[in-house]
Coordinates of C-alpha atoms and ligand atoms in Angstrom, one line a residue:
M537 CA -38.1 -230.3 224.2
R538 CA -36.6 -227.0 223.4
T539 CA -36.9 -227.3 219.9
I540 CA -40.5 -228.2 220.2
G541 CA -41.1 -224.9 222.1
I542 CA -39.4 -222.8 219.5
V543 CA -41.1 -224.5 216.6
V544 CA -44.6 -224.0 218.2
V545 CA -44.2 -220.5 219.0
V546 CA -43.5 -219.5 215.4
L547 CA -46.9 -220.3 214.6
L548 CA -48.7 -218.3 217.7
T549 CA -47.1 -215.3 216.7
T550 CA -48.7 -213.0 214.0
L551 CA -45.7 -210.9 212.6
S552 CA -46.5 -207.3 211.3
V553 CA -45.5 -206.3 207.9
S554 CA -44.6 -202.7 207.2
A555 CA -44.4 -201.3 203.9
H556 CA -41.2 -199.5 202.9
V557 CA -41.1 -196.3 200.8
G558 CA -38.1 -195.0 199.1
S559 CA -35.1 -196.1 197.1
P560 CA -33.0 -198.3 199.3
D561 CA -30.6 -199.7 196.6
V562 CA -27.1 -198.3 196.3
Y563 CA -25.9 -197.2 192.8
F564 CA -22.4 -196.1 192.6
E565 CA -19.7 -194.9 190.1
G566 CA -16.1 -194.5 191.0
D567 CA -12.4 -195.4 190.7
A568 CA -10.7 -198.4 192.4
G569 CA -7.1 -197.3 191.5
P570 CA -6.7 -197.5 187.6
Y571 CA -10.0 -199.2 187.0
H572 CA -13.6 -197.2 186.5
L573 CA -16.2 -199.4 188.2
Y574 CA -20.0 -199.3 188.4
V575 CA -21.2 -200.8 191.7
T576 CA -24.8 -201.7 192.5
V577 CA -25.7 -203.1 196.0
R578 CA -29.3 -204.6 196.4
V579 CA -30.0 -204.2 200.0
P580 CA -31.7 -207.2 201.7
Q581 CA -35.4 -206.6 202.9
V582 CA -34.6 -208.0 206.2
I583 CA -31.3 -208.1 208.4
P584 CA -29.5 -210.3 208.8
G585 CA -30.1 -210.9 205.0
I586 CA -28.1 -211.2 201.9
A587 CA -27.1 -208.2 199.7
E588 CA -26.6 -208.9 196.1
I589 CA -23.5 -206.9 194.6
Q590 CA -23.1 -206.3 190.9
V591 CA -19.8 -204.6 189.6
R592 CA -19.4 -203.7 186.0
S593 CA -15.8 -202.8 185.0
A594 CA -15.6 -199.9 182.2
S595 CA -12.5 -201.5 180.8
N596 CA -11.7 -205.3 180.1
D597 CA -8.4 -205.5 182.1
V598 CA -10.0 -206.6 185.4
E599 CA -9.2 -210.3 186.3
R600 CA -10.5 -210.5 189.7
I601 CA -12.8 -208.8 192.2
E602 CA -13.1 -209.3 196.0
I603 CA -15.9 -207.8 198.1
V604 CA -16.3 -207.5 201.8
P605 CA -18.8 -205.8 204.0
M606 CA -17.5 -203.6 207.0
R607 CA -18.8 -201.1 209.3
L608 CA -18.4 -197.6 208.0
S609 CA -16.8 -196.0 211.0
G610 CA -15.7 -196.8 214.5
P611 CA -14.7 -200.4 215.9
G612 CA -14.5 -202.9 212.9
S613 CA -14.2 -200.4 210.3
N614 CA -10.5 -201.4 209.8
L615 CA -10.8 -205.1 210.4
P616 CA -12.3 -206.8 207.5
P617 CA -13.5 -210.4 207.7
T618 CA -12.3 -212.6 204.9
P619 CA -13.6 -211.2 201.6
D620 CA -15.6 -213.1 198.9
V621 CA -14.6 -213.6 195.5
A622 CA -17.2 -212.1 193.0
E623 CA -18.1 -214.4 190.3
R624 CA -17.2 -213.2 186.7
S625 CA -20.0 -213.6 184.3
K626 CA -19.2 -216.0 181.4
Q627 CA -21.1 -214.0 178.8
D628 CA -19.9 -210.7 179.9
P629 CA -16.2 -210.6 181.4
Q630 CA -16.4 -207.2 182.5
F631 CA -19.4 -207.9 184.7
F632 CA -19.1 -209.5 188.3
T633 CA -21.7 -210.6 190.9
G634 CA -21.6 -211.7 194.4
S635 CA -23.8 -211.9 197.6
L636 CA -22.9 -210.9 201.2
W637 CA -24.6 -211.4 204.3
L638 CA -25.3 -208.1 206.0
M639 CA -25.4 -209.0 209.7
E640 CA -26.3 -205.7 211.3
F641 CA -28.3 -202.5 210.9
G642 CA -26.6 -199.2 210.4
A643 CA -24.0 -197.5 208.4
L644 CA -21.9 -200.0 206.6
K645 CA -19.8 -200.2 203.6
V646 CA -18.8 -202.9 201.0
R647 CA -15.1 -202.8 200.1
V648 CA -14.2 -203.8 196.6
S649 CA -10.7 -205.1 195.8
V650 CA -9.6 -205.4 191.9
E651 CA -6.8 -207.1 190.5
G652 CA -6.1 -206.9 186.9
S653 CA -3.7 -206.1 184.3
K654 CA -2.8 -202.7 185.8
G655 CA -2.2 -203.9 189.3
K656 CA -4.3 -203.7 192.2
G657 CA -7.1 -201.1 193.1
E658 CA -9.5 -200.4 195.9
L659 CA -12.8 -198.5 196.6
A660 CA -15.4 -198.5 199.3
V661 CA -19.2 -197.8 198.7
P662 CA -21.1 -196.8 201.7
V663 CA -24.2 -199.1 202.4
P664 CA -27.0 -197.8 204.7
A665 CA -28.2 -201.3 206.2
F666 CA -31.6 -201.3 207.5
A667 CA -34.5 -203.8 207.3
Q668 CA -37.5 -202.5 205.2
R669 CA -40.1 -204.9 206.7
T670 CA -40.7 -207.8 209.0
L671 CA -41.0 -211.2 206.9
P672 CA -44.2 -212.9 207.6
M673 CA -44.1 -216.9 207.7
Q674 CA -45.5 -218.6 204.7
R675 CA -48.9 -220.2 205.4
S676 CA -47.9 -223.5 204.0
L677 CA -44.7 -223.6 206.4
G678 CA -46.9 -222.2 209.3
G679 CA -49.4 -225.0 208.6
L680 CA -47.0 -227.7 208.5
L681 CA -45.2 -226.3 211.8
G682 CA -48.5 -226.0 213.5
F683 CA -49.3 -229.5 212.9
L684 CA -46.0 -230.8 214.0
M685 CA -46.3 -228.7 217.2
V686 CA -49.6 -230.2 218.1
F687 CA -48.5 -233.7 217.1
L688 CA -45.3 -233.4 219.2
A689 CA -47.1 -232.0 222.3
V690 CA -49.9 -234.4 222.5
G691 CA -47.4 -237.2 221.4
L692 CA -45.2 -236.4 224.4
V693 CA -48.2 -236.4 226.7
F694 CA -49.3 -239.8 225.6
I695 CA -46.0 -241.2 225.4
A696 CA -45.2 -240.0 229.2
G697 CA -48.6 -241.8 230.1
A698 CA -48.0 -245.0 228.4
A699 CA -44.3 -245.3 229.9
T700 CA -45.8 -244.8 233.4
R701 CA -48.7 -247.3 232.7
E702 CA -47.1 -250.0 230.7
G703 CA -43.2 -249.4 231.0
N704 CA -42.3 -252.4 232.8
L705 CA -45.3 -254.9 232.5
E706 CA -44.6 -258.4 231.9
P707 CA -45.8 -259.9 228.7
G708 CA -49.5 -260.4 228.9
E709 CA -50.0 -258.7 232.3
T710 CA -52.6 -256.0 232.2
P711 CA -51.9 -252.5 234.1
S712 CA -53.3 -252.2 237.5
T713 CA -55.7 -249.4 238.4
A714 CA -53.1 -247.9 240.6
R715 CA -50.8 -247.9 237.5
K716 CA -53.5 -246.4 235.5
R717 CA -54.1 -243.7 238.0
R718 CA -50.3 -243.0 238.2
A719 CA -50.0 -242.6 234.4
R720 CA -53.0 -240.1 234.3
I721 CA -51.3 -237.9 237.1
V722 CA -47.9 -238.0 234.9
M723 CA -49.9 -237.2 231.7
A724 CA -51.5 -234.3 233.4
V725 CA -48.0 -233.1 234.9
T726 CA -46.5 -233.5 231.3
A727 CA -49.3 -231.6 229.8
V728 CA -48.6 -228.6 232.3
V729 CA -44.8 -228.7 231.5
V730 CA -45.3 -228.9 227.8
L731 CA -47.8 -225.9 228.0
G732 CA -45.3 -224.1 230.2
I733 CA -42.5 -224.5 227.7
L734 CA -44.7 -223.4 224.7
Y735 CA -45.7 -220.4 226.8
L736 CA -42.0 -219.5 227.5
G737 CA -41.1 -220.1 223.9
K738 CA -43.9 -217.6 222.8
A739 CA -42.5 -214.9 225.1
W740 CA -39.1 -215.4 224.0
W741 CA -40.2 -215.1 220.4
G742 CA -42.4 -212.2 221.0
A743 CA -39.6 -210.2 222.7
E744 CA -37.4 -210.8 219.7
A745 CA -40.0 -210.0 217.3
A746 CA -40.5 -206.7 219.5
N747 CA -37.2 -205.9 219.4
Y748 CA -36.7 -206.3 215.3
K749 CA -39.9 -204.1 215.1
R750 CA -38.2 -201.4 217.1
D751 CA -35.3 -201.5 214.7
V752 CA -37.3 -201.4 211.7
N753 CA -39.2 -198.5 213.1
F754 CA -36.0 -196.8 214.0
F755 CA -34.7 -196.8 210.6
K756 CA -38.0 -195.6 208.9
P757 CA -37.7 -192.0 207.6
P758 CA -38.1 -189.5 210.6
L759 CA -40.8 -187.0 210.1
A760 CA -40.1 -183.3 209.5
E761 CA -42.2 -181.4 211.9
T762 CA -42.6 -177.6 210.9
T763 CA -43.8 -174.3 212.1
L764 CA -43.7 -171.1 210.5
E765 CA -42.7 -168.2 212.5
N766 CA -42.6 -164.4 211.8
G767 CA -44.3 -164.9 208.3
N768 CA -41.4 -166.8 206.5
R769 CA -39.2 -168.6 209.0
L770 CA -39.6 -172.2 208.6
V771 CA -38.5 -174.1 211.7
I772 CA -37.9 -177.9 211.1
R773 CA -37.7 -180.5 213.9
A774 CA -36.8 -184.2 213.2
K775 CA -39.0 -186.6 214.8
G776 CA -37.8 -190.3 214.7
Q777 CA -40.5 -193.0 214.3
D778 CA -39.2 -194.9 217.2
P779 CA -38.6 -193.0 220.5
A780 CA -35.1 -194.0 220.9
W781 CA -34.3 -192.2 217.6
A782 CA -34.0 -188.7 219.4
E783 CA -31.5 -190.0 221.8
D784 CA -29.4 -191.6 219.3
V785 CA -29.4 -189.2 216.3
K786 CA -28.4 -185.7 217.9
M787 CA -28.7 -182.6 215.6
E788 CA -25.5 -181.2 217.2
D789 CA -23.5 -184.5 215.9
L790 CA -24.7 -184.3 212.4
I791 CA -21.9 -184.2 209.8
P792 CA -22.1 -181.7 206.6
D793 CA -22.8 -183.4 203.3
H794 CA -21.3 -181.6 200.4
D795 CA -20.9 -178.3 202.3
H796 CA -24.3 -178.2 204.4
L797 CA -25.7 -179.9 207.3
M798 CA -29.1 -180.0 205.8
H799 CA -30.3 -180.1 202.2
L800 CA -34.0 -179.2 202.1
F801 CA -36.3 -179.8 199.2
L802 CA -39.7 -178.3 199.1
I803 CA -41.8 -179.7 196.2
S804 CA -45.3 -178.3 195.4
T805 CA -48.1 -181.1 195.3
P806 CA -49.7 -182.3 193.2
G807 CA -48.0 -181.9 189.9
M808 CA -44.3 -180.7 191.0
Q809 CA -44.7 -177.4 189.3
R810 CA -42.4 -175.7 191.9
M811 CA -39.3 -177.1 193.5
W812 CA -36.9 -175.4 196.1
H813 CA -33.4 -176.8 197.2
L814 CA -32.5 -174.9 200.3
H815 CA -29.9 -175.0 203.2
P816 CA -31.5 -174.6 206.5
N817 CA -29.1 -173.6 209.5
R818 CA -29.1 -175.5 212.6
A819 CA -30.5 -173.8 215.7
G820 CA -30.0 -176.3 218.7
E821 CA -32.1 -179.5 217.9
T822 CA -33.9 -177.6 215.1
F823 CA -33.3 -176.3 211.6
V824 CA -34.4 -172.8 210.5
E825 CA -34.9 -171.4 207.0
D826 CA -36.0 -167.8 206.1
L827 CA -38.0 -168.8 203.0
P828 CA -37.7 -166.9 199.8
N829 CA -41.1 -165.9 197.9
M830 CA -43.5 -168.7 197.5
P831 CA -47.0 -169.0 196.6
A832 CA -49.6 -170.5 198.9
G833 CA -50.0 -174.2 198.8
Q834 CA -49.3 -177.7 199.5
Y835 CA -45.5 -178.6 199.6
E836 CA -43.8 -182.1 200.1
I837 CA -40.9 -181.8 202.4
F838 CA -37.6 -183.9 201.9
A839 CA -34.6 -183.1 204.1
D840 CA -31.4 -184.8 203.9
I841 CA -29.1 -185.2 207.0
V842 CA -26.2 -187.4 207.7
D843 CA -25.4 -188.7 211.2
K844 CA -22.2 -188.9 213.0
R845 CA -21.9 -192.5 211.9
G846 CA -22.3 -191.7 208.3
F847 CA -25.9 -192.9 208.1
P848 CA -27.9 -190.8 205.8
W849 CA -31.6 -190.0 206.8
T850 CA -34.2 -188.1 204.6
L851 CA -36.8 -186.4 207.0
V852 CA -40.2 -186.4 205.3
G853 CA -43.5 -184.5 205.7
Q854 CA -45.9 -181.9 204.3
V855 CA -46.5 -178.4 205.0
D856 CA -49.6 -176.2 203.7
L857 CA -48.0 -172.7 203.3
P858 CA -49.6 -169.3 203.0
Q859 CA -48.3 -167.0 200.4
I860 CA -44.6 -166.2 201.8
N861 CA -43.0 -162.7 200.9
G862 CA -39.7 -163.9 201.8
A863 CA -35.8 -163.5 201.5
V864 CA -33.9 -163.5 198.2
L865 CA -32.2 -166.6 197.1
A866 CA -28.6 -166.5 197.8
G867 CA -25.6 -168.8 198.1
D868 CA -26.4 -172.5 197.1
D869 CA -30.1 -172.0 197.3
S870 CA -31.8 -172.6 194.0
T871 CA -35.6 -173.0 192.6
W872 CA -37.5 -174.1 189.5
T873 CA -40.9 -173.3 188.3
G874 CA -42.6 -174.9 185.4
A875 CA -45.1 -177.3 183.9
A876 CA -46.9 -180.0 186.0
L877 CA -45.7 -183.5 185.8
A878 CA -46.6 -184.7 182.2
A879 CA -49.6 -187.1 182.4
G880 CA -48.7 -188.5 178.9
E881 CA -46.7 -191.6 178.0
K882 CA -43.7 -190.0 176.4
D883 CA -40.6 -189.1 178.4
S884 CA -39.3 -185.8 178.1
E885 CA -35.7 -185.6 176.8
I886 CA -35.1 -181.9 176.6
A887 CA -35.2 -179.3 179.2
Q888 CA -35.2 -175.6 178.3
L889 CA -33.1 -173.4 180.8
A890 CA -34.1 -169.7 181.7
D891 CA -31.3 -168.2 179.6
G892 CA -32.3 -169.8 176.5
G893 CA -29.8 -172.7 177.0
R894 CA -31.0 -176.4 177.5
I895 CA -30.2 -179.7 179.0
V896 CA -30.5 -182.6 176.7
W897 CA -31.0 -186.1 178.1
E898 CA -29.2 -188.9 176.2
K899 CA -32.1 -191.3 177.0
G900 CA -31.8 -193.8 174.1
S901 CA -35.0 -195.6 172.7
A902 CA -35.0 -198.4 175.2
P903 CA -37.9 -198.2 177.9
I904 CA -36.7 -197.7 181.4
A905 CA -37.3 -200.7 183.4
A906 CA -37.5 -200.6 187.5
N907 CA -34.6 -202.0 189.4
T908 CA -32.1 -201.6 186.9
A909 CA -28.9 -199.9 187.0
L910 CA -28.7 -197.2 184.7
V911 CA -26.3 -194.2 183.9
F912 CA -28.4 -191.0 183.2
R913 CA -26.4 -188.8 181.1
F914 CA -27.3 -185.1 180.4
N915 CA -25.7 -182.6 177.9
V916 CA -25.7 -179.2 178.6
E917 CA -26.0 -176.5 175.8
D918 CA -26.0 -173.0 175.6
K919 CA -28.7 -170.6 173.7
D920 CA -26.8 -171.2 170.4
G921 CA -27.1 -174.9 171.0
N922 CA -23.3 -175.6 171.6
P923 CA -21.9 -177.6 174.5
A924 CA -21.8 -175.1 177.3
K925 CA -18.5 -173.6 178.2
D926 CA -19.5 -171.9 181.4
M927 CA -19.8 -174.9 183.6
E928 CA -19.0 -174.6 187.3
P929 CA -19.0 -176.8 190.2
Y930 CA -22.2 -176.6 192.2
M931 CA -21.4 -177.5 195.9
G932 CA -18.4 -179.2 194.7
M933 CA -19.7 -181.3 192.1
A934 CA -20.6 -181.3 188.4
G935 CA -24.3 -181.6 189.1
H936 CA -27.1 -182.8 191.6
A937 CA -30.1 -184.8 190.4
E938 CA -33.4 -185.5 192.5
F939 CA -35.4 -188.5 191.4
V940 CA -39.1 -188.0 192.9
S941 CA -41.9 -190.4 192.1
S942 CA -45.3 -188.8 191.2
D943 CA -47.0 -190.2 194.4
M944 CA -43.8 -188.8 196.5
S945 CA -43.1 -192.2 197.9
V946 CA -39.8 -192.2 196.1
F947 CA -37.1 -189.4 196.7
A948 CA -33.3 -189.8 195.9
H949 CA -30.9 -187.0 195.8
V950 CA -28.1 -188.6 193.4
H951 CA -24.8 -187.1 192.4
P952 CA -22.2 -188.1 189.7
A953 CA -20.9 -190.6 192.0
G954 CA -24.1 -192.3 192.7
S955 CA -26.9 -192.5 195.3
V956 CA -24.5 -192.7 198.1
S957 CA -24.2 -189.7 200.8
M958 CA -21.1 -187.8 199.8
A959 CA -20.3 -187.5 203.4
A960 CA -20.5 -191.2 203.9
L961 CA -18.4 -191.6 200.8
E962 CA -15.6 -189.4 202.3
M963 CA -15.6 -191.7 205.6
A964 CA -15.7 -194.8 203.5
S965 CA -12.8 -193.8 201.4
S966 CA -10.5 -192.7 204.2
S967 CA -9.2 -196.0 205.0
A968 CA -6.4 -194.5 206.9
A969 CA -8.2 -193.3 209.8
P970 CA -10.9 -195.0 211.9
G971 CA -14.1 -193.3 212.6
G972 CA -14.7 -189.9 211.5
A973 CA -11.3 -188.6 212.0
A974 CA -10.7 -187.9 208.2
I975 CA -14.0 -185.9 208.0
E976 CA -12.7 -183.8 211.1
G977 CA -9.7 -183.0 209.3
N978 CA -11.8 -182.1 206.2
M979 CA -9.6 -184.1 204.1
P980 CA -11.4 -184.4 200.8
S981 CA -11.3 -187.7 199.1
G982 CA -10.8 -188.2 195.5
M983 CA -14.3 -188.8 194.7
A984 CA -15.7 -185.7 196.4
M985 CA -12.7 -183.3 195.5
P986 CA -14.3 -180.1 194.0
K987 CA -13.0 -179.7 190.3
A988 CA -11.6 -176.4 189.1
A989 CA -14.2 -174.4 187.0
D990 CA -12.4 -174.8 183.8
E991 CA -12.0 -178.4 184.1
L992 CA -15.7 -179.0 184.0
E993 CA -17.2 -180.7 180.8
P994 CA -20.7 -179.7 179.6
E995 CA -22.1 -183.0 180.3
V996 CA -23.1 -184.6 183.8
S997 CA -24.1 -188.2 184.5
F998 CA -25.6 -190.0 187.4
P999 CA -25.8 -193.6 188.3
Y1000 CA -29.2 -194.7 189.5
G1001 CA -31.8 -197.1 189.2
F1002 CA -35.6 -196.6 189.8
P1003 CA -36.9 -198.7 192.7
K1004 CA -40.4 -199.4 191.2
A1005 CA -42.5 -198.8 188.1
G1006 CA -44.5 -195.5 187.8
K1007 CA -44.1 -191.7 186.8
Y1008 CA -41.1 -189.8 187.9
R1009 CA -39.8 -186.5 187.8
I1010 CA -36.1 -185.8 187.5
F1011 CA -34.6 -182.5 188.5
V1012 CA -31.1 -182.0 187.0
Q1013 CA -29.0 -179.0 188.7
V1014 CA -26.0 -177.6 187.2
K1015 CA -24.2 -174.2 187.6
R1016 CA -23.1 -172.1 184.7
A1017 CA -21.4 -168.8 185.3
G1018 CA -22.6 -168.2 188.8
Q1019 CA -26.0 -169.4 188.1
V1020 CA -27.7 -172.6 189.3
E1021 CA -29.8 -173.8 186.5
T1022 CA -32.4 -176.7 186.8
G1023 CA -33.5 -178.8 184.0
V1024 CA -36.6 -181.0 184.7
F1025 CA -37.4 -184.4 182.7
D1026 CA -40.4 -186.7 183.1
A1027 CA -40.0 -190.5 183.1
K1028 CA -42.2 -193.5 182.7
V1029 CA -40.8 -196.3 184.4
E1030 CA -42.0 -200.0 183.7
Ligands
CU369 CU1 -26.6 -182.5 196.1

């Protein structure tokens, strides 16, 4: 009976489908002990769901890879379930794949354990797990289940009637009028009971669906609500898309991600001819930024923050600004101005820098495909065309890249270690202490450790994959001799 109820309800409920914007898959590059790995985590569209894990080893000495999902911090982050063995490709022995069930929403990590001829190694990749949509039921399945529901419900009523009317008749005997009457009453009662079960089942299903929808909304990008004060002070307030968000993600609990609580990107639209990368300060539940000189116009807002559990959020919004006569850019703040996103089909592979130097993208000749893990390599040259010798770390890293789609539906802030949040990566790498203890102690992990200036090569690379076809602009930001330089590249993704 219970099964019937559940089956039925499936049909009676229409589930909503919400489109997701962004770049949910995780692209990562790092060392598991002596082994250099490229890891891609394809996050499922629904939770619970199956994540596809791809691991490529840079060397041919890896023999076995085990993968397991865990919480990034808090209870469970040190207690892994039994790991799965990733399958080694027969054609390509340096390539391993596996599937993992992600059972819960939130900040997770995938631990990758490697065995090979150089011994054992391990790394952990932070994975923000959230459902991007509610899956609709297939029409054919819905139709089949609906038919079964009606068939079983009606069948149950008639069986109950027949049992009462003819259940203990002698062969050849015809049911009496009294029996027939009793049968009709039993059928009516059965119908009421069946309808009641269907109704309860629908209510149960509806409650589950509503919960799920709340979770989906909770993890949508929060909105950046802005006000302009005193001519150039931009005040930003984060507004979650579910009312529970503000209770759960407190601005005072945010953790810094490569030196700043917030990385604010203002990009002019349409065309992306101007970009600012700024670092507002927190003031209570808001963030404030004294804007630099900016022309009047429409700007897209992307603001990266990381909550206390290591979950990365990007606030999104638009702001229409008047001409700003503002502060001088200082510290880690940077800006870029140039040509609009090229409408042409050809990718741009050379970016001219202000001092006469340039950044050259080693793109290769192959077209760029969506949903493909790539390593974007860039060489930095001085004004004489030689490899730059004055590269310095910019916020602790060799470079920062922002991948933005022409329609502003995709924004990814990527580093040499990949698309993961650097703060989450530090949490994932600190296997010694549960929770965020290592963060509070400010212990740098190997990955995020700033390199000394004289160690920096004049090349920088970013593992990433575009989530869908379209036109994209890539902002590549490096620091040379105390100056942040931004090289801009346009790419067509198929
Ligand atoms: Cu960055």
